[in-house]
Coordinates of C-alpha atoms in Angstrom, one line a residue:
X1 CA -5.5 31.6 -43.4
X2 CA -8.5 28.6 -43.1
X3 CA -6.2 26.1 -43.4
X4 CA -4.3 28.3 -40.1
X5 CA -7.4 28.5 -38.2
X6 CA -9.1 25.1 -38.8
X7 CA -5.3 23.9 -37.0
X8 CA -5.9 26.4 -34.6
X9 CA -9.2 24.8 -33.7
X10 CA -8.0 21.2 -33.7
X11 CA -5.5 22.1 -31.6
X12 CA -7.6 23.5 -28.8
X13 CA -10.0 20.3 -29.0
X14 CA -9.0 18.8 -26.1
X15 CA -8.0 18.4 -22.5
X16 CA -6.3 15.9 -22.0
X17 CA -2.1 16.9 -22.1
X18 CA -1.1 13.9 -24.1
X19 CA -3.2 13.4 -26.7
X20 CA -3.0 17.8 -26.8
X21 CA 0.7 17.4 -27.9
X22 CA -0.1 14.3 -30.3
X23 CA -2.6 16.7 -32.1
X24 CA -0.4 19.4 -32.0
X25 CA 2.7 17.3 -33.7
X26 CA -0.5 15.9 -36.5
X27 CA -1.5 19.7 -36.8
X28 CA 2.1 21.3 -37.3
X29 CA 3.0 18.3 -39.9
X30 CA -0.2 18.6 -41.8
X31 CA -0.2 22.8 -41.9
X32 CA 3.5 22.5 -43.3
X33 CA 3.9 19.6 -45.3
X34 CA 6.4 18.2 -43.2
X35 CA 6.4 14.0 -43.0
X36 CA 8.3 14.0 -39.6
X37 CA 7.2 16.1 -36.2
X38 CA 8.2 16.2 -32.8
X39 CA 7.4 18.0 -29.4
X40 CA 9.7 17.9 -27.1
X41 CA 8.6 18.8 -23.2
X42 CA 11.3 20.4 -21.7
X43 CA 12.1 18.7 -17.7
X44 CA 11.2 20.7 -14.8
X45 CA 14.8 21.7 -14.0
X46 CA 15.4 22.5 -17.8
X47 CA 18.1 20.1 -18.4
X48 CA 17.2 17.9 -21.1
X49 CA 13.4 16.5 -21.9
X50 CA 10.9 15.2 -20.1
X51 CA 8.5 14.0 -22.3
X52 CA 9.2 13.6 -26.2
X53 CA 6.4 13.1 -28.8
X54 CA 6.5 12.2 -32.6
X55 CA 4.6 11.6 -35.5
X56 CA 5.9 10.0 -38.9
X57 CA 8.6 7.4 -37.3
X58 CA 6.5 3.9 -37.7
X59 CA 6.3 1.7 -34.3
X60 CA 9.1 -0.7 -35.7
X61 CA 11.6 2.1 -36.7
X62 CA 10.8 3.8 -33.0
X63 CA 11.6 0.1 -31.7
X64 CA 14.9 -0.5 -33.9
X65 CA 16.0 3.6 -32.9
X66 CA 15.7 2.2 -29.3
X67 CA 16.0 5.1 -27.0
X68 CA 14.1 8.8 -27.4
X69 CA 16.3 11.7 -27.4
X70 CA 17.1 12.8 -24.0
X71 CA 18.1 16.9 -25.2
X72 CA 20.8 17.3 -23.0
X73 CA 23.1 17.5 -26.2
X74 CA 23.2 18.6 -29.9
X75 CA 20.7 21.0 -31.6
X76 CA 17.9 19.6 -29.4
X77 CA 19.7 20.2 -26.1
X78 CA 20.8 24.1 -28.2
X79 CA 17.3 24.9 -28.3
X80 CA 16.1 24.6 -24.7
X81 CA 19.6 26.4 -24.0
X82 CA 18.7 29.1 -26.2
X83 CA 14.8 29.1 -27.0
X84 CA 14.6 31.0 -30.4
X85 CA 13.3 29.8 -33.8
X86 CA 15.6 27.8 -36.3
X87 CA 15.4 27.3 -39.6
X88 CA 17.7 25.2 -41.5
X89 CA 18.0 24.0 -45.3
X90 CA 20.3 20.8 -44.1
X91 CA 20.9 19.6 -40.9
X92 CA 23.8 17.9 -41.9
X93 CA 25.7 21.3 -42.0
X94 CA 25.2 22.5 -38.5
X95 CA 27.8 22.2 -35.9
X96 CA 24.8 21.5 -33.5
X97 CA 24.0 18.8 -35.1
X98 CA 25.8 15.4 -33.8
X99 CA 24.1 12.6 -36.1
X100 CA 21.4 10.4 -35.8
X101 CA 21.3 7.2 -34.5
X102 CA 21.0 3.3 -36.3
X103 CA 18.4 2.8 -38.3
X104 CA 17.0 6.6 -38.1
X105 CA 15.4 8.0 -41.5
X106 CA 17.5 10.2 -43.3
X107 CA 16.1 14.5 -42.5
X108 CA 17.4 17.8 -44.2
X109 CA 15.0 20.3 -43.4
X110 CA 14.4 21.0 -40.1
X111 CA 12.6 23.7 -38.4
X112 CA 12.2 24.4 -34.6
X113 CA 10.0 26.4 -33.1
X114 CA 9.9 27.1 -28.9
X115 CA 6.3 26.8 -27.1
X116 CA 5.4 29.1 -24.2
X117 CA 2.7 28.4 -21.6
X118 CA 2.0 31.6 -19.2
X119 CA 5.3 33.1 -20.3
X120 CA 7.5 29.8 -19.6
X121 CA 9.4 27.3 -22.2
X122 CA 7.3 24.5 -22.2
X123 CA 9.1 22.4 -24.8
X124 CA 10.0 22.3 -28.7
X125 CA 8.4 21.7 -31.8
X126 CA 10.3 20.1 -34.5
X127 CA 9.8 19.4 -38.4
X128 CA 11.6 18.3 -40.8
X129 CA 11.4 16.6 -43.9
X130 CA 9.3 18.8 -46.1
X131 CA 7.3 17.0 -48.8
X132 CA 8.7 17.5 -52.3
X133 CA 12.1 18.2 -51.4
X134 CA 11.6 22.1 -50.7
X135 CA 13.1 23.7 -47.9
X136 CA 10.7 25.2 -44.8
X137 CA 9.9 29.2 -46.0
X138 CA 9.2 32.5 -44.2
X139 CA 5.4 31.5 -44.5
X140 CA 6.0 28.4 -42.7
X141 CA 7.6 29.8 -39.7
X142 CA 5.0 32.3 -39.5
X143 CA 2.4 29.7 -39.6
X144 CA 4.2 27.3 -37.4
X145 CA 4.4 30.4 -34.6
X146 CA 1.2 31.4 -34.7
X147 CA 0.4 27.2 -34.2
X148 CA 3.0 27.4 -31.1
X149 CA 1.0 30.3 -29.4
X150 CA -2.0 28.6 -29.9
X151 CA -0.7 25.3 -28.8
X152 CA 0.6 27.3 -25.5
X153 CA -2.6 28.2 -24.1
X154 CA -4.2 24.3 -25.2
X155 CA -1.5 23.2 -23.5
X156 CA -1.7 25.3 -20.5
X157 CA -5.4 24.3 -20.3
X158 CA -4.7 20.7 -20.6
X159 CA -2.6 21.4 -17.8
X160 CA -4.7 22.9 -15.9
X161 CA -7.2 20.0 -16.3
X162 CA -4.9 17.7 -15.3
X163 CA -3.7 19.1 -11.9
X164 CA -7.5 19.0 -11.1
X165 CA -8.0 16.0 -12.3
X166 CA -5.2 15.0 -9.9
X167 CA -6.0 16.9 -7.4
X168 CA -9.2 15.3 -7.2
X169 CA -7.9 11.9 -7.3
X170 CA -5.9 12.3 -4.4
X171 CA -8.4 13.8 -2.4
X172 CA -10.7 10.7 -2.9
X173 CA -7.5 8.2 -1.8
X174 CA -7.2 10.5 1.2
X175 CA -11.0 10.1 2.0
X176 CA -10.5 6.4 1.4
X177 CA -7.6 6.3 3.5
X178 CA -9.3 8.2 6.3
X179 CA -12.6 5.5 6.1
X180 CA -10.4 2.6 6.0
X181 CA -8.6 3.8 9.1
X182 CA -12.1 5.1 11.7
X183 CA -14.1 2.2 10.5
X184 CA -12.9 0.1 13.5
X185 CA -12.4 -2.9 11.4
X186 CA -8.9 -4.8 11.4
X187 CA -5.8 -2.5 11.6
X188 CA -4.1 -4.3 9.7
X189 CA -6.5 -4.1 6.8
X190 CA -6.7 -0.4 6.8
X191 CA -2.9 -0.1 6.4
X192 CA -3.0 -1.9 3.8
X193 CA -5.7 0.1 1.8
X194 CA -3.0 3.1 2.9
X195 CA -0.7 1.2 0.6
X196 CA -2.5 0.4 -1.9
X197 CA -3.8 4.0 -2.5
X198 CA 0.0 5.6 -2.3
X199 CA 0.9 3.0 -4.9
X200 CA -2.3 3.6 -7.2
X201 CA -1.9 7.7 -6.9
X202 CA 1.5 8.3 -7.0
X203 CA 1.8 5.9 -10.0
X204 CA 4.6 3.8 -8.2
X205 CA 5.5 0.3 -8.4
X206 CA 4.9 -0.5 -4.8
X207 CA 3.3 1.4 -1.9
X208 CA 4.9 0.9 2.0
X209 CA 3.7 1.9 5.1
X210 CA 6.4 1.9 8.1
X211 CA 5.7 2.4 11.3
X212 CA 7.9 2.9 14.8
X213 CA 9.6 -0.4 16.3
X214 CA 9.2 -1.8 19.3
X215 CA 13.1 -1.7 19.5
X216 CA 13.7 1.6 17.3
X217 CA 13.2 2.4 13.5
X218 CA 10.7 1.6 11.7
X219 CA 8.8 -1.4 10.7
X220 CA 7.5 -2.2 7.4
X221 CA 3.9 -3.0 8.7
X222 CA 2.1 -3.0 4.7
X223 CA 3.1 -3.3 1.3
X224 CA 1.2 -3.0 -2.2
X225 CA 3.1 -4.1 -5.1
X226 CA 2.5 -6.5 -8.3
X227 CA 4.8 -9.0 -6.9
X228 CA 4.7 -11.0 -3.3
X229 CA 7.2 -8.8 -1.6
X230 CA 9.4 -10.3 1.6
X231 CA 9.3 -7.3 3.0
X232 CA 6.5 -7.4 5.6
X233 CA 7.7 -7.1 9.4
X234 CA 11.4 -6.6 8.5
X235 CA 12.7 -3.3 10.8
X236 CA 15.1 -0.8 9.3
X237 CA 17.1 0.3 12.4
X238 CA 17.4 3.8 14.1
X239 CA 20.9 4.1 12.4
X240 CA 19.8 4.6 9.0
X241 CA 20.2 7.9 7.8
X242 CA 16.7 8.0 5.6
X243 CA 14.8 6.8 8.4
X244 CA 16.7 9.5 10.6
X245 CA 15.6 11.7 8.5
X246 CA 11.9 10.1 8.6
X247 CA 11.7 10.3 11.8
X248 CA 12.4 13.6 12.5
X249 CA 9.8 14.8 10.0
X250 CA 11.6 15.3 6.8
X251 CA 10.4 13.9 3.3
X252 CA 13.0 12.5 1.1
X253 CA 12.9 12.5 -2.6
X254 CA 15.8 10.5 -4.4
X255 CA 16.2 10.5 -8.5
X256 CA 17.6 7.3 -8.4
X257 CA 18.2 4.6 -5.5
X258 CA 20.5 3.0 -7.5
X259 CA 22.7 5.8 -8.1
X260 CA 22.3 7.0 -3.7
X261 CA 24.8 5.5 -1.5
X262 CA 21.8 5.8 0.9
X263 CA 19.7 3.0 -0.6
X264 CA 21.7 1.0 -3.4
X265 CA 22.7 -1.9 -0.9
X266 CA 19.4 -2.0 0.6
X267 CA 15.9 -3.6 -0.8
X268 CA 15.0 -0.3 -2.7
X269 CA 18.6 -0.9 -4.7
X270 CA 16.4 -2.2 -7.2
X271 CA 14.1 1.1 -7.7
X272 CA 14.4 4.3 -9.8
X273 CA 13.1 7.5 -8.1
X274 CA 11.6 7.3 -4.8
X275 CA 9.5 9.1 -2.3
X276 CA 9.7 8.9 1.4
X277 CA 7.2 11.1 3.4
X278 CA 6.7 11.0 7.1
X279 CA 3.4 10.1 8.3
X280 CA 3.2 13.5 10.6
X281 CA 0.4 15.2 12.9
X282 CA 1.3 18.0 15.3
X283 CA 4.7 17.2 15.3
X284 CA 4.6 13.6 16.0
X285 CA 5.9 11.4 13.4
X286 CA 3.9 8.3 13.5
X287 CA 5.3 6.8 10.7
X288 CA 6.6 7.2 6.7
X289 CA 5.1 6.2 3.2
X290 CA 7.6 5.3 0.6
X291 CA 6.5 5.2 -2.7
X292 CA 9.5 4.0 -5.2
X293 CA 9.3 3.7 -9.2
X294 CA 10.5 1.2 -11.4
X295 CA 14.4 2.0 -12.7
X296 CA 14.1 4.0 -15.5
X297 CA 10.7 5.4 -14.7
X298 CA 10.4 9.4 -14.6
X299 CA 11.2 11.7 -11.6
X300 CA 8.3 12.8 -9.8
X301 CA 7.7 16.0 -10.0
X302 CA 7.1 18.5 -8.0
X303 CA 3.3 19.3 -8.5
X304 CA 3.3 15.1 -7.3
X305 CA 5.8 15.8 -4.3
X306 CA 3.3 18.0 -3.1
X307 CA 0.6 16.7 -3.7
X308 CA 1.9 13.0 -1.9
X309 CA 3.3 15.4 1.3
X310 CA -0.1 16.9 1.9
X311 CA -1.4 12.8 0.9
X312 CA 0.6 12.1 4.2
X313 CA -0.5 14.7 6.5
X314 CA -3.9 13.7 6.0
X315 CA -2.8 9.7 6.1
X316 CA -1.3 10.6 9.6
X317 CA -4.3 12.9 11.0
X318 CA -6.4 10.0 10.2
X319 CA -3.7 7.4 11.4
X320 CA -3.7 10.0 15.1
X321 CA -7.6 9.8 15.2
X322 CA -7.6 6.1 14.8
X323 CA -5.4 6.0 17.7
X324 CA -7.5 7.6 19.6
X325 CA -10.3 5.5 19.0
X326 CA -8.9 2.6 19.9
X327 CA -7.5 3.8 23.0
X328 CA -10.7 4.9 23.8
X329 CA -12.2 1.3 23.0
X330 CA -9.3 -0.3 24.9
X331 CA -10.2 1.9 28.1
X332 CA -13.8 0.9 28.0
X333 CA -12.7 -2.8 27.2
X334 CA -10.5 -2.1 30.3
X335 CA -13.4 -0.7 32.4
X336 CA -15.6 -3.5 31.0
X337 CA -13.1 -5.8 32.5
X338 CA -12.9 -4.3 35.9
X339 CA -16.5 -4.3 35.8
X340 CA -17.1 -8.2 35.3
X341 CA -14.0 -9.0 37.2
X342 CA -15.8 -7.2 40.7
X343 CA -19.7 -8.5 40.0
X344 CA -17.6 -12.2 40.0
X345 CA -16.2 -11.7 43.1
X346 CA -18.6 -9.5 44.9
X347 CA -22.0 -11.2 44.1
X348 CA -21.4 -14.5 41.4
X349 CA -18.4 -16.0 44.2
X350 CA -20.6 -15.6 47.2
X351 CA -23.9 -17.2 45.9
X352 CA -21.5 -20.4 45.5
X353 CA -20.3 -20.2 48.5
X354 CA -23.7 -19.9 50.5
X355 CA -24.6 -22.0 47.9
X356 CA -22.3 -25.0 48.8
X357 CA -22.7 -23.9 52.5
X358 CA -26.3 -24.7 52.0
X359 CA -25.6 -28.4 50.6
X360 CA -22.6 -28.8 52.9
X361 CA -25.6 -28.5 56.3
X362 CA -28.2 -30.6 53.9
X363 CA -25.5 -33.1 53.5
X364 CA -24.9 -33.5 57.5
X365 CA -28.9 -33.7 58.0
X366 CA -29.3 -36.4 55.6
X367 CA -29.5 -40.1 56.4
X368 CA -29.7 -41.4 52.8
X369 CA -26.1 -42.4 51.9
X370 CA -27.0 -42.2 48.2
X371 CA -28.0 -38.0 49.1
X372 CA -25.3 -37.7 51.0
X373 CA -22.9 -38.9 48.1
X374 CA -24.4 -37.1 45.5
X375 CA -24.4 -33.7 47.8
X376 CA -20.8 -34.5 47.9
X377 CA -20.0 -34.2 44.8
X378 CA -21.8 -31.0 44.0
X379 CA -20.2 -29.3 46.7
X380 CA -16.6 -30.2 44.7
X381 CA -17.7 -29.2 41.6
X382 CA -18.9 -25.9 43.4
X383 CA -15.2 -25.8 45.1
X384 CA -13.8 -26.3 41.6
X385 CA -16.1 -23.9 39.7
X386 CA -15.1 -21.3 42.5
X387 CA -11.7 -21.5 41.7
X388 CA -12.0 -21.5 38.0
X389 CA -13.9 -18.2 38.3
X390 CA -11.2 -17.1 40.5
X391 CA -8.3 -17.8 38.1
X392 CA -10.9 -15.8 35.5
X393 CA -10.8 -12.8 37.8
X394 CA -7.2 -12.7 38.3
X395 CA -6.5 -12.9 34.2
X396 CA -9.1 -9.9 33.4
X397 CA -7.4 -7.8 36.0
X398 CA -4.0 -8.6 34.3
X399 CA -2.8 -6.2 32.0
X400 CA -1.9 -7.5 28.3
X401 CA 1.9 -6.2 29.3
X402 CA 1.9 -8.6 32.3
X403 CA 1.8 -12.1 30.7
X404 CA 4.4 -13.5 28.8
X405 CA 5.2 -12.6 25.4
X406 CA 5.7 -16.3 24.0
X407 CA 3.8 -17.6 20.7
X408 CA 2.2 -20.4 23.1
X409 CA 0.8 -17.9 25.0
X410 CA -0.3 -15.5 22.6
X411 CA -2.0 -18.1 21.3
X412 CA -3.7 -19.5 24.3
X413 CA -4.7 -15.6 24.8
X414 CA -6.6 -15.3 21.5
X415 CA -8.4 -18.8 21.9
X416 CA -9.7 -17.4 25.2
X417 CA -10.4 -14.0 23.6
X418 CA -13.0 -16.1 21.4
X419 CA -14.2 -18.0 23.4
X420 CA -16.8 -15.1 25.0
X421 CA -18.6 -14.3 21.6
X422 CA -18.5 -17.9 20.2
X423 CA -19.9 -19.3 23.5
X424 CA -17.3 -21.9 24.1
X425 CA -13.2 -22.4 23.9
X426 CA -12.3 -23.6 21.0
X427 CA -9.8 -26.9 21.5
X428 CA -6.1 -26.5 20.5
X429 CA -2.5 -28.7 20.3
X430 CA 0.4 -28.0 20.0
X431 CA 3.2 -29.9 18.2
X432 CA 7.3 -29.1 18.6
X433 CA 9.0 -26.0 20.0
X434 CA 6.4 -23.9 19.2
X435 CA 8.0 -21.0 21.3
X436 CA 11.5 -21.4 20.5
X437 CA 11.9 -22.1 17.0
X438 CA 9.2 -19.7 15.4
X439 CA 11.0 -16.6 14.9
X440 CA 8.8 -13.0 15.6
X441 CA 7.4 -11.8 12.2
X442 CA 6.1 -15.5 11.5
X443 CA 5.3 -15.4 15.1
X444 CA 3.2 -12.2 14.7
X445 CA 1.7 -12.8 11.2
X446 CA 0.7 -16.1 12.8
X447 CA -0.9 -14.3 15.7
X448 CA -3.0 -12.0 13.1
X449 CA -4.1 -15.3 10.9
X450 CA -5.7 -16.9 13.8
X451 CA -7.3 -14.1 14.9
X452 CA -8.8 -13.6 11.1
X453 CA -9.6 -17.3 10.9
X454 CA -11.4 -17.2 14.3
X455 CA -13.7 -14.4 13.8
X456 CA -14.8 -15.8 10.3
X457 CA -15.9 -18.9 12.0
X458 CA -17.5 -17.1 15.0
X459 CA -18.9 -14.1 12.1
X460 CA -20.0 -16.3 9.2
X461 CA -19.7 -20.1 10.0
X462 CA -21.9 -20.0 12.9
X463 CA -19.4 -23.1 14.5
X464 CA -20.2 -25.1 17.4
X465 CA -16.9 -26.9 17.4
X466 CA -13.3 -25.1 16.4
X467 CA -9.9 -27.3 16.7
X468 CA -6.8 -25.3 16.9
X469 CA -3.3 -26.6 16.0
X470 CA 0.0 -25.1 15.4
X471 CA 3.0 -27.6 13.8
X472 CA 6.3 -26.2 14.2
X473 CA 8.0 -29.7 12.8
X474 CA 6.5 -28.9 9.5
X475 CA 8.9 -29.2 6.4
X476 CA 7.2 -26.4 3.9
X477 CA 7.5 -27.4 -0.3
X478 CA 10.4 -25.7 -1.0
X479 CA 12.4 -27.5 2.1
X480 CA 12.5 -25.2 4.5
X481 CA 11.3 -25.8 7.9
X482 CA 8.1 -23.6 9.1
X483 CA 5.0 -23.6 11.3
X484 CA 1.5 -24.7 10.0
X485 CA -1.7 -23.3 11.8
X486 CA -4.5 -25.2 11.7
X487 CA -8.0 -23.9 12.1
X488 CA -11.4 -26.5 11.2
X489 CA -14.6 -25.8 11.8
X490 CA -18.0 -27.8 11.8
X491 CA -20.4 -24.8 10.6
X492 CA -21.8 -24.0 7.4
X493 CA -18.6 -23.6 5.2
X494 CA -18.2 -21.1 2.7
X495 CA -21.1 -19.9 0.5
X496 CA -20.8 -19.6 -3.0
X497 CA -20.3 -15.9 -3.9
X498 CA -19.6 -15.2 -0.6
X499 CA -17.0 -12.4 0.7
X500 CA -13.1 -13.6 0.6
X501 CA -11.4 -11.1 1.6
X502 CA -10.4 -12.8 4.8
X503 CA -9.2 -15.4 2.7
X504 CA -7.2 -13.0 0.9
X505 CA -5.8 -11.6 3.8
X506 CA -4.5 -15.0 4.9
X507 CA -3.3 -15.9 1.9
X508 CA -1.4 -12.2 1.7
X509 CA 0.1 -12.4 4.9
X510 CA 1.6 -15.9 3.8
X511 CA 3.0 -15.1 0.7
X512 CA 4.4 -12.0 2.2
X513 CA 6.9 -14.4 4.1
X514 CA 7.4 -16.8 1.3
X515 CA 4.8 -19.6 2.8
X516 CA 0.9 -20.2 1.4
X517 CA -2.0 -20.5 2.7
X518 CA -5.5 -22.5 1.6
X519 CA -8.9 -23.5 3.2
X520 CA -10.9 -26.8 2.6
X521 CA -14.0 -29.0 3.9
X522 CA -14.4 -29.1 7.9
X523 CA -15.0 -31.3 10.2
X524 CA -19.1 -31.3 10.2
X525 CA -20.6 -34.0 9.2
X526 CA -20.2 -35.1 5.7
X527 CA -17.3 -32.8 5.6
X528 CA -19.5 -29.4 6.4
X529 CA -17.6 -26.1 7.9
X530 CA -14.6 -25.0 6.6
X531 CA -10.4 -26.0 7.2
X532 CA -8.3 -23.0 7.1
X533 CA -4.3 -24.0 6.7
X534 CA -1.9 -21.0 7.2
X535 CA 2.1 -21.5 6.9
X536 CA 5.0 -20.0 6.6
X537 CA 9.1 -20.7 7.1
X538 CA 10.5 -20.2 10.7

């Protein structure tokens, strides 16, 4: 009886479910005399195991056995079919049985014991092997139940701890999602951390965030995963049964891509069990989170389905509210616009006209040729400054819909764009068929690199002078033809310690489409400011 309840007390040490069963297994075998233990966690559905830990196999005979029983046959797979207690002198002479695998230690005496939690099979525990050759007795089965109700409620505790535990960490993703997406930094940035926290909390091997298409589906616009993925800006199409399905709010949970007609010829072939949850809010789907695990890796279950679906919602109500924001920032960008576009023509355009009038009479009056010359002159640069502000006015009353969608352009646009808070254009060239060769996600990942690299030198460098150049005759290391972007600075460089997560961004965006990027000295003097170099294949 101490020896019973100082198990019983070891047993109900801890919270954490892992290390629970591991004591459990150390407990049973020690309370028994048995060398070999086991506790097998019966899966979700109840066919086969889920989980399976042992105590008495050495590392290198686990490594030589190779594979862990699965229970979906022999006297394992009888005793989540039929949960009752068994007690055997030999294994070797029960039809159950169907042999051990190579390099398995020889066992006789085996005794199996089911574990309840809140009334439910939660698994097996297993010994065999008696020390001294005896066979498991009355008073070890009697000891070894008593241990399984005990081990029930630990367990059920430890399980209970760990859906908190959970629980919790998913509620801090979502709170770091939702910050990420209202703090009006780059878009792109905050879809990212959306990735990065589906990946970290659903315990996947990569994270993706889709979202609708300019020409239908959806468009992988963020991926998290230990290796450069390829996959940034390709567009699944509208056909595709998944993203139907995505799109018209449903999750999707798959066992195994490999094995689902759906997904084995796609990019997610590759992958075990995957999720793939609409980003919903009110009943608009404004995109999908796929979360995939490695082949092999377990199912999720469905404590972590729910837990991911209610991960969306929240991912999408911050995702709506973002929205907002920036439409409401657009509008009052828009309204600014109006604004400056009407004091130019109402009150800047007709001081330079009076203005001009004014030198144009003075001009007449004077009898100095020299005057008369230099009068001339101002009054053309006035004609020309006039029309300048005029073409000014005409482009802030444009909507961005109403100029042309070329990568020339959309360069030219964000070079102008920085030009107000750095306090003068920056100068650019351009070398080959810039608009014709450079296909649309280089096109637009370019777009995003030069509006990061510009706003660290405006931000940081404090730059007087900024050279812009984009080389679309550039052959990239591996052979391939791509586009180089060029951005040099003359300001103060990069200071050591400083932030690099622009940097990273860059660099992220380039790998993502199998091109590189790097940064070096400027073109201040004696080399000061920084030279960003961003490329990538056609």
């Amino acid at each position: 009886m101490p020896r019973l309840l100082e198990a019983m007390r070891s047993v109900g040490s801890g919270l954490e479910l892992h290390s629970t069963l591991e004591r459990i297994c150390e407990t049973a075998a020690a309370l028994t005399g048995a060398r070999y233990a086991a506790l097998g966690v019966v899966a979700e559905d109840g066919d086969g195991l889920d989980d399976f830990v042992f105590r008495g196999v050495g590392t290198a005979t686990a490594r030589r056995i190779g594979r862990l029983p699965d229970g979906r046959k022999g006297l394992l797979g009888a005793l989540i079919r039929d949960p009752e207690p068994v007690r055997l002198a030999d294994l070797g002479e029960d039809p159950r049985v169907c042999g051990f695998p190579e390099h398995h230690p020889p066992m006789r005496g085996f005794l199996g014991v089911p574990i309840r939690v809140q009334g439910e099979i939660f698994g097996n525990l297993y010994l065999t092997e008696k020390r001294g050759g005896a066979s498991f007795d009355d008073e070890d089965l009697d000891m070894v139940r008593v241990l399984a109700t005990e081990a029930g409620i630990a367990i059920g505790n430890a399980r209970l701890y760990e859906a908190a535990q959970q629980r919790e960490r998913w509620i801090d993703g979502s709170v770091a999602v939702t910050t990420a997406l209202l703090s009006g930094g780059d878009a792109d940035d905050a879809l990212q951390v959306v990735a990065e926290q589906t990946r970290r909390l659903s315990g996947s091997a990569a994270g993706i965030v889709l979202l609708p298409a300019d020409e239908g589906g959806l468009e992988i616009v963020a991926v998290s995963a230990d290796r450069p993925s390829n996959a940034l800006g390709r567009v699944i199409g509208p056909e595709n049964e998944i993203v139907a399905e995505l799109l018209d709010g449903r999750a999707v949970f798959v066992e195994d891509a490999a094995a689902d007609p759906r997904l084995a010829t796609g990019p997610a072939g590759h992958y075990g069990p995957i999720m793939m949850l609409p980003l919903q809010s009110d009943g608009r789907v404004l995109g999908g989170l796929v979360t995939p695990r490695a082949r092999g890796e377990r199912p999720f279950t469905e404590a972590e389905r729910a837990l991911a679906v209610q991960f969306a919602s929240q991912a999408a109500l911050a995702l709506k509210m973002a929205e907002a924001q920036r439409d409401r920032e657009r509008l009052a960008v828009f309204e600014d616009r109006d604004r400056i576009a009407r004091d130019l023509h109402d009150l800047v355009i007709q001081r330079l006209f009076s203005t001009g009038m004014m030198l144009e009479s003075a001009q007449r009056r004077s009898l100095v040729p020299e005057v008369r010359d230099g009068v001339a002159k101002a009054v053309d640069a006035l004609d020309v400054t006039i029309q300048e502000i005029r073409t000014a006015i005409f482009a802030l009353q444009q909507e961005p819909s109403e100029t042309p969608a070329g990568l020339r352009t959309r360069v030219l646009r964000e070079i102008t764009t920085a030009a107000v808070p750095l306090g003068f254009t920056p100068s650019y060239r351009f070398v080959g068929p810039v608009d014709s060769v450079v296909g649309d996600a280089t096109g637009k990942n370019l777009i995003a690199a030069l509006r990061e690299a510009l706003s660290n030198a405006f931000r940081h460098a404090g730059a007087l002078r900024i050279d812009v150049v984009v080389d679309a005759t550039v052959t990239l290391p591996d052979g391939r033809p791509g586009v180089r972007l060029t951005v040099a600075d003359d300001g103060v460089g990069i200071p050591e310690g400083g932030r690099r997560s622009g940097l990273r961004n860059l660099r992220r965006r380039a790998e993502s489409l199998g091109g590189d990027s790097r940064h070096g000295p400027g073109i201040g003097k004696d080399g000061g400011g920084t030279t960003v170099v961003w490329q990538a294949p056609h």
